[in-house]
Structure formats: structure tokens, C-alpha cells
């Protein structure tokens, strides 16, 4: 574990925008180095405020601190209130984030609201029906026993660190890019499909220097779909279907194949926005068909 922490720390120092802070913060939390874990989580949230996993990590660290006499002095109530806010924000960004749903259930049980606790666990079970820990937690609560504090979702779980040059790991059920986008113009470049929590489902992006920026862009896009929906509603525009933008170096188009997925298409500045929208529509249809089959 100590070697993992050193290597993860080195990776984060090399690229402060990297999502490796999720693994580093979790490793520090598990080792009981809660003040260090808290600093990592707070710095990560400053860079990725719309990343649900970052709010989930912060909440789990706060919950752990409330039980630790070695952590800096904070009252249980204050920690739990802050943890609730963080898990609530994670669910607002990614409504199907099971880690945050479990966390809220845990806190509702702590304050004696068993109905809300079980409702949040039931919501988590609808997302992950094959997760036995959810049924176990429900059974424990019905017996009056506190469920275990939630563990991180797969995207933030601690694993052996990858070399900095390695390609980012895909989420479970990752999209087979060649199969899904086969026949689409530029299928192997400038496409990024993410879920509501900002996890990469398929595609990859590089900046003009050739540096992989897939994870960084995915983190910033997390929650964009919900914000676009709120804005369209406030303006009385109805449901949004796409968003195009011109930049000095290129053009982009955003679409959502499903309510919980977001597709980004990036092309050179010379491609007209109308043509880009048509290309994005084709990619959206392909992605939607694949997602519905999963």
C-alpha cells in the first residue's frame, strides 16, 4: 500500500489534472491517513467540481473522520452534515451513482430515518441488482443494525497503479469503439462517450500536441447534461437535443444518446457546424443502439 501511495502521489504531482487523485485519496483513507486523504480530495474537487466520484470520495473521508480519534477535531454532526451535502451533490450530478446512494442511506439510518434509508438502498439496487451488499444492508437495517459505511464505486477503487503512459482503464462494459462506430467518418478519433458520473465508456481525445486528455475532458463534462436540461427548461426551450460550439482551433458538438450518457464530437475548425451536427447525430444513434443492448 505504501508503494502504491508513493507512485500515485508521483503521478498526481506530474499531472495535477489527472483523475488519479481518486485512487490516491482512497488509498490514504484506507491506510488511515485521513488528513492527507482530505487534502487530496479537496484539491481534486477544486479541479473537477462536476465529478460525482470526487464528491463521493470526499463524503467517505468525512464519514471516516467522524469515527477517528486520530483525525483533526470535528464533531460527528458537522462531519455527517458535510458528508450528506457531498453525497447529495454526487446524486444530483449522477442520479445512478450507487456509492452516493448507499452513502445517503447510511446517513439516513444514522439519524433514524429508516424509510429514506431503505428508499435510497432500493434505488441503488435498481441500478446494480446483482450487488449482494445492497440486500445485506437492507436486511441489517430491518434488524436495527447499522449498514456498513459505503465503499467506492468501481471507478474510484484502489488498484495497482498503472504507468503514466498507460491508456486509461475503461469502465465495466466499455464500448467497443470499432464495433459501435464502424463505418462512421473519423470513427477512431474525436469521439468521447461518457456516463452521468463522467466515466469513459468509449472513444478518446487528444489535444493538438497529441497528449491524451480523455479523462480530464470527461471529468469536466460530468453533469453538463443536467445543467443543459435545467437551462433549457428555465428558458422555456423544451428538452435539449444537442449543443454546437465554434472554437479558434476546432468545433465541438454535444448530444445525449440516453438520459444518462453524453457524447462529445470534436472536429477541425474547417468543418461546418451543420455537417458536424449530422455527424454527431449518426454517432448518437450508433451509441444509443449499443447502450440499449447492454
Short mmCIF file of C-alpha atoms in Angstrom, two decimals:
data_model
loop_
_atom_site.label_atom_id
_atom_site.label_comp_id
_atom_site.label_asym_id
_atom_site.label_seq_id
_atom_site.Cartn_x
_atom_site.Cartn_y
_atom_site.Cartn_z
CA UNK A 1 0.00 0.00 0.00
CA UNK A 2 2.85 2.43 0.86
CA UNK A 3 4.44 1.84 -2.56
CA UNK A 4 1.06 2.41 -4.21
CA UNK A 5 0.66 5.73 -2.39
CA UNK A 6 4.14 6.89 -3.40
CA UNK A 7 3.57 6.04 -7.05
CA UNK A 8 0.08 7.54 -7.12
CA UNK A 9 1.44 10.71 -5.47
CA UNK A 10 4.16 10.92 -8.11
CA UNK A 11 1.61 10.55 -10.89
CA UNK A 12 -0.57 13.29 -9.43
CA UNK A 13 2.43 15.60 -8.98
CA UNK A 14 3.32 15.05 -12.64
CA UNK A 15 -0.24 15.80 -13.81
CA UNK A 16 -2.33 17.69 -11.22
CA UNK A 17 -5.39 17.46 -13.50
CA UNK A 18 -5.25 13.65 -13.51
CA UNK A 19 -8.11 11.64 -12.01
CA UNK A 20 -5.51 9.55 -10.18
CA UNK A 21 -6.39 11.67 -7.13
CA UNK A 22 -9.44 9.42 -6.68
CA UNK A 23 -7.22 6.36 -6.19
CA UNK A 24 -4.70 8.26 -4.07
CA UNK A 25 -7.38 9.69 -1.78
CA UNK A 26 -8.95 6.26 -1.36
CA UNK A 27 -5.58 4.64 -0.64
CA UNK A 28 -4.84 7.24 2.03
CA UNK A 29 -8.31 6.78 3.53
CA UNK A 30 -7.86 3.03 3.79
CA UNK A 31 -4.46 3.49 5.40
CA UNK A 32 -5.99 5.83 7.99
CA UNK A 33 -4.11 8.92 6.78
CA UNK A 34 -7.31 10.92 6.80
CA UNK A 35 -5.89 14.44 6.87
CA UNK A 36 -3.81 13.64 3.81
CA UNK A 37 -6.78 11.99 2.14
CA UNK A 38 -8.89 15.08 2.85
CA UNK A 39 -6.33 17.40 1.25
CA UNK A 40 -6.18 15.22 -1.85
CA UNK A 41 -9.98 15.11 -2.12
CA UNK A 42 -10.41 18.87 -1.65
CA UNK A 43 -7.74 19.67 -4.24
CA UNK A 44 -9.34 17.18 -6.63
CA UNK A 45 -12.76 18.75 -6.16
CA UNK A 46 -11.36 22.19 -6.92
CA UNK A 47 -10.15 20.91 -10.29
CA UNK A 48 -13.14 18.63 -11.00
CA UNK A 49 -16.20 20.15 -9.27
CA UNK A 50 -18.66 18.31 -11.52
CA UNK A 51 -17.18 14.84 -10.97
CA UNK A 52 -19.57 12.71 -8.89
CA UNK A 53 -16.80 10.32 -7.80
CA UNK A 54 -14.88 13.26 -6.31
CA UNK A 55 -17.85 14.26 -4.13
CA UNK A 56 -18.29 10.58 -3.18
CA UNK A 57 -14.64 10.32 -2.11
CA UNK A 58 -14.86 13.49 -0.04
CA UNK A 59 -18.01 12.26 1.71
CA UNK A 60 -16.46 8.90 2.58
CA UNK A 61 -13.39 10.61 4.04
CA UNK A 62 -15.58 12.92 6.15
CA UNK A 63 -17.54 9.90 7.39
CA UNK A 64 -14.31 8.11 8.30
CA UNK A 65 -13.02 11.21 10.13
CA UNK A 66 -16.12 11.33 12.31
CA UNK A 67 -15.15 7.92 13.71
CA UNK A 68 -11.42 8.55 14.08
CA UNK A 69 -9.83 9.97 17.21
CA UNK A 70 -6.60 10.49 15.27
CA UNK A 71 -8.17 12.89 12.78
CA UNK A 72 -8.40 16.62 13.36
CA UNK A 73 -11.17 17.60 15.76
CA UNK A 74 -14.59 17.84 14.13
CA UNK A 75 -17.95 16.94 15.59
CA UNK A 76 -19.77 13.89 14.26
CA UNK A 77 -22.80 16.01 13.41
CA UNK A 78 -20.76 18.52 11.43
CA UNK A 79 -18.96 15.78 9.51
CA UNK A 80 -22.20 13.98 8.74
CA UNK A 81 -23.88 17.18 7.53
CA UNK A 82 -20.99 17.88 5.17
CA UNK A 83 -20.90 14.25 4.02
CA UNK A 84 -24.64 14.41 3.32
CA UNK A 85 -24.14 17.54 1.19
CA UNK A 86 -21.36 15.85 -0.79
CA UNK A 87 -23.32 12.64 -1.43
CA UNK A 88 -26.40 14.68 -2.31
CA UNK A 89 -24.33 16.64 -4.84
CA UNK A 90 -22.96 13.39 -6.31
CA UNK A 91 -26.51 12.11 -6.88
CA UNK A 92 -27.55 15.43 -8.43
CA UNK A 93 -24.66 15.11 -10.89
CA UNK A 94 -25.10 11.37 -11.46
CA UNK A 95 -28.52 10.11 -10.28
CA UNK A 96 -27.45 6.46 -10.64
CA UNK A 97 -24.26 6.77 -8.58
CA UNK A 98 -24.64 3.76 -6.29
CA UNK A 99 -21.84 4.76 -3.94
CA UNK A 100 -23.57 8.04 -3.17
CA UNK A 101 -26.98 6.36 -2.85
CA UNK A 102 -25.51 3.90 -0.34
CA UNK A 103 -23.85 6.78 1.49
CA UNK A 104 -27.09 8.69 1.83
CA UNK A 105 -28.81 5.53 3.05
CA UNK A 106 -26.09 5.12 5.68
CA UNK A 107 -26.56 8.68 6.94
CA UNK A 108 -30.36 8.48 6.92
CA UNK A 109 -30.09 5.36 9.09
CA UNK A 110 -27.76 7.22 11.46
CA UNK A 111 -30.39 9.92 12.04
CA UNK A 112 -33.18 7.37 12.40
CA UNK A 113 -34.98 7.91 9.08
CA UNK A 114 -35.32 4.24 8.11
CA UNK A 115 -37.83 4.92 5.35
CA UNK A 116 -35.44 7.21 3.47
CA UNK A 117 -32.52 4.88 4.16
CA UNK A 118 -34.30 1.91 2.61
CA UNK A 119 -35.58 4.02 -0.29
CA UNK A 120 -32.02 5.02 -1.23
CA UNK A 121 -30.81 1.44 -0.97
CA UNK A 122 -33.71 0.33 -3.16
CA UNK A 123 -32.67 2.95 -5.73
CA UNK A 124 -29.11 1.59 -5.62
CA UNK A 125 -30.42 -1.95 -6.10
CA UNK A 126 -32.30 -0.88 -9.24
CA UNK A 127 -29.00 0.31 -10.67
CA UNK A 128 -26.98 -2.71 -9.55
CA UNK A 129 -29.44 -5.59 -8.99
CA UNK A 130 -26.60 -8.13 -8.75
CA UNK A 131 -24.82 -6.37 -5.87
CA UNK A 132 -25.35 -8.61 -2.80
CA UNK A 133 -24.12 -5.92 -0.39
CA UNK A 134 -27.27 -3.87 -1.02
CA UNK A 135 -29.64 -6.64 0.05
CA UNK A 136 -27.38 -7.32 3.04
CA UNK A 137 -27.55 -3.67 4.07
CA UNK A 138 -31.35 -3.63 3.79
CA UNK A 139 -31.57 -6.78 5.91
CA UNK A 140 -29.26 -5.28 8.53
CA UNK A 141 -31.30 -2.09 8.77
CA UNK A 142 -34.54 -4.01 9.20
CA UNK A 143 -32.91 -5.73 12.16
CA UNK A 144 -31.87 -2.39 13.63
CA UNK A 145 -28.19 -2.81 12.75
CA UNK A 146 -26.31 -0.03 11.01
CA UNK A 147 -25.27 -0.94 7.47
CA UNK A 148 -21.53 -0.74 6.71
CA UNK A 149 -20.13 2.56 5.53
CA UNK A 150 -20.21 2.61 1.72
CA UNK A 151 -17.18 1.65 -0.30
CA UNK A 152 -16.15 3.42 -3.50
CA UNK A 153 -17.63 2.60 -6.88
CA UNK A 154 -15.52 0.74 -9.41
CA UNK A 155 -14.13 3.89 -10.98
CA UNK A 156 -12.50 5.04 -7.74
CA UNK A 157 -11.48 1.70 -6.28
CA UNK A 158 -7.83 1.20 -5.37
CA UNK A 159 -5.86 -0.99 -7.69
CA UNK A 160 -2.23 -1.38 -8.62
CA UNK A 161 -1.22 1.91 -10.21
CA UNK A 162 -0.73 1.97 -13.96
CA UNK A 163 2.30 3.53 -15.57
CA UNK A 164 1.71 7.17 -16.50
CA UNK A 165 1.90 6.29 -20.18
CA UNK A 166 -0.76 3.58 -19.98
CA UNK A 167 -4.14 4.15 -21.59
CA UNK A 168 -6.93 4.90 -19.07
CA UNK A 169 -8.91 1.86 -18.00
CA UNK A 170 -12.38 1.68 -19.46
CA UNK A 171 -15.44 1.34 -17.29
CA UNK A 172 -17.12 -2.07 -16.94
CA UNK A 173 -18.99 -2.90 -20.12
CA UNK A 174 -16.77 -0.49 -22.04
CA UNK A 175 -17.85 0.37 -25.52
CA UNK A 176 -16.06 -1.45 -28.35
CA UNK A 177 -15.26 1.59 -30.46
CA UNK A 178 -14.54 -0.30 -33.69
CA UNK A 179 -17.85 -2.19 -33.44
CA UNK A 180 -20.10 0.66 -32.35
CA UNK A 181 -18.78 3.40 -34.62
CA UNK A 182 -17.78 1.19 -37.54
CA UNK A 183 -18.29 2.99 -40.83
CA UNK A 184 -18.57 6.43 -39.22
CA UNK A 185 -16.30 9.16 -40.58
CA UNK A 186 -13.32 9.56 -38.28
CA UNK A 187 -14.57 6.78 -36.01
CA UNK A 188 -11.23 6.38 -34.29
CA UNK A 189 -10.71 10.00 -33.31
CA UNK A 190 -12.53 12.93 -31.77
CA UNK A 191 -15.32 10.90 -30.17
CA UNK A 192 -15.98 10.56 -26.45
CA UNK A 193 -18.91 8.77 -24.80
CA UNK A 194 -19.31 9.10 -21.02
CA UNK A 195 -21.90 8.20 -18.41
CA UNK A 196 -23.52 10.61 -15.95
CA UNK A 197 -20.66 10.24 -13.47
CA UNK A 198 -18.05 11.21 -16.03
CA UNK A 199 -16.75 7.67 -16.57
CA UNK A 200 -15.42 6.99 -20.04
CA UNK A 201 -17.49 4.41 -21.90
CA UNK A 202 -15.76 4.74 -25.25
CA UNK A 203 -13.65 6.89 -27.51
CA UNK A 204 -10.63 9.02 -26.75
CA UNK A 205 -9.45 12.60 -27.18
CA UNK A 206 -6.05 14.18 -27.73
CA UNK A 207 -5.10 17.83 -27.72
CA UNK A 208 -3.28 19.46 -30.63
CA UNK A 209 0.06 18.40 -29.16
CA UNK A 210 -1.02 14.74 -29.19
CA UNK A 211 -1.44 14.47 -25.41
CA UNK A 212 -4.27 12.23 -24.21
CA UNK A 213 -6.86 14.39 -22.44
CA UNK A 214 -9.68 11.83 -22.33
CA UNK A 215 -10.08 11.62 -18.54
CA UNK A 216 -9.72 15.36 -17.99
CA UNK A 217 -12.37 16.24 -20.57
CA UNK A 218 -14.69 13.50 -19.27
CA UNK A 219 -14.43 14.92 -15.75
CA UNK A 220 -15.35 18.42 -16.90
CA UNK A 221 -18.28 17.11 -18.93
CA UNK A 222 -19.80 15.27 -15.95
CA UNK A 223 -23.04 16.98 -15.06
CA UNK A 224 -23.21 19.03 -18.28
CA UNK A 225 -26.33 17.19 -19.46
CA UNK A 226 -28.23 18.06 -16.29
CA UNK A 227 -27.12 21.71 -16.47
CA UNK A 228 -28.16 21.96 -20.12
CA UNK A 229 -31.57 20.47 -19.28
CA UNK A 230 -32.09 22.97 -16.44
CA UNK A 231 -31.10 25.91 -18.64
CA UNK A 232 -33.38 24.82 -21.49
CA UNK A 233 -36.26 24.43 -19.04
CA UNK A 234 -35.69 27.86 -17.49
CA UNK A 235 -35.69 29.42 -20.95
CA UNK A 236 -38.81 27.52 -21.97
CA UNK A 237 -37.00 25.77 -24.82
CA UNK A 238 -38.15 22.24 -24.04
CA UNK A 239 -35.83 19.25 -23.98
CA UNK A 240 -32.37 19.87 -25.42
CA UNK A 241 -31.11 17.54 -28.16
CA UNK A 242 -27.71 18.94 -28.99
CA UNK A 243 -25.28 21.77 -28.50
CA UNK A 244 -22.71 23.02 -31.02
CA UNK A 245 -19.87 25.47 -30.44
CA UNK A 246 -17.13 27.01 -32.55
CA UNK A 247 -13.61 27.48 -31.24
CA UNK A 248 -10.46 29.06 -32.60
CA UNK A 249 -8.84 25.65 -33.06
CA UNK A 250 -11.84 23.41 -33.67
CA UNK A 251 -15.59 22.83 -33.36
CA UNK A 252 -17.50 20.61 -30.92
CA UNK A 253 -20.95 19.11 -30.67
CA UNK A 254 -22.58 17.65 -27.56
CA UNK A 255 -25.50 15.21 -27.59
CA UNK A 256 -27.02 12.71 -25.17
CA UNK A 257 -27.74 9.27 -26.63
CA UNK A 258 -29.61 8.37 -23.43
CA UNK A 259 -30.58 10.45 -20.38
CA UNK A 260 -27.52 9.11 -18.52
CA UNK A 261 -24.92 9.35 -21.28
CA UNK A 262 -23.21 12.19 -23.08
CA UNK A 263 -21.46 12.14 -26.46
CA UNK A 264 -18.83 14.68 -27.49
CA UNK A 265 -17.71 15.00 -31.11
CA UNK A 266 -14.66 17.15 -31.89
CA UNK A 267 -13.56 18.16 -35.40
CA UNK A 268 -11.24 20.64 -37.05
CA UNK A 269 -12.26 24.29 -37.35
CA UNK A 270 -12.96 23.95 -41.07
CA UNK A 271 -15.92 21.56 -40.65
CA UNK A 272 -19.22 23.50 -40.82
CA UNK A 273 -21.42 23.20 -37.74
CA UNK A 274 -24.27 21.79 -39.81
CA UNK A 275 -22.12 18.95 -41.08
CA UNK A 276 -20.76 18.40 -37.58
CA UNK A 277 -24.32 18.11 -36.23
CA UNK A 278 -25.17 15.49 -38.85
CA UNK A 279 -22.04 13.51 -37.99
CA UNK A 280 -22.89 13.75 -34.28
CA UNK A 281 -26.45 12.57 -34.97
CA UNK A 282 -25.15 9.44 -36.69
CA UNK A 283 -22.72 8.77 -33.84
CA UNK A 284 -25.51 9.33 -31.31
CA UNK A 285 -27.75 6.78 -32.99
CA UNK A 286 -24.95 4.19 -33.01
CA UNK A 287 -24.13 4.83 -29.37
CA UNK A 288 -27.80 4.68 -28.35
CA UNK A 289 -28.31 1.31 -30.04
CA UNK A 290 -25.24 -0.08 -28.31
CA UNK A 291 -26.23 1.29 -24.90
CA UNK A 292 -29.75 -0.11 -25.16
CA UNK A 293 -28.33 -3.57 -25.82
CA UNK A 294 -26.25 -3.58 -22.65
#
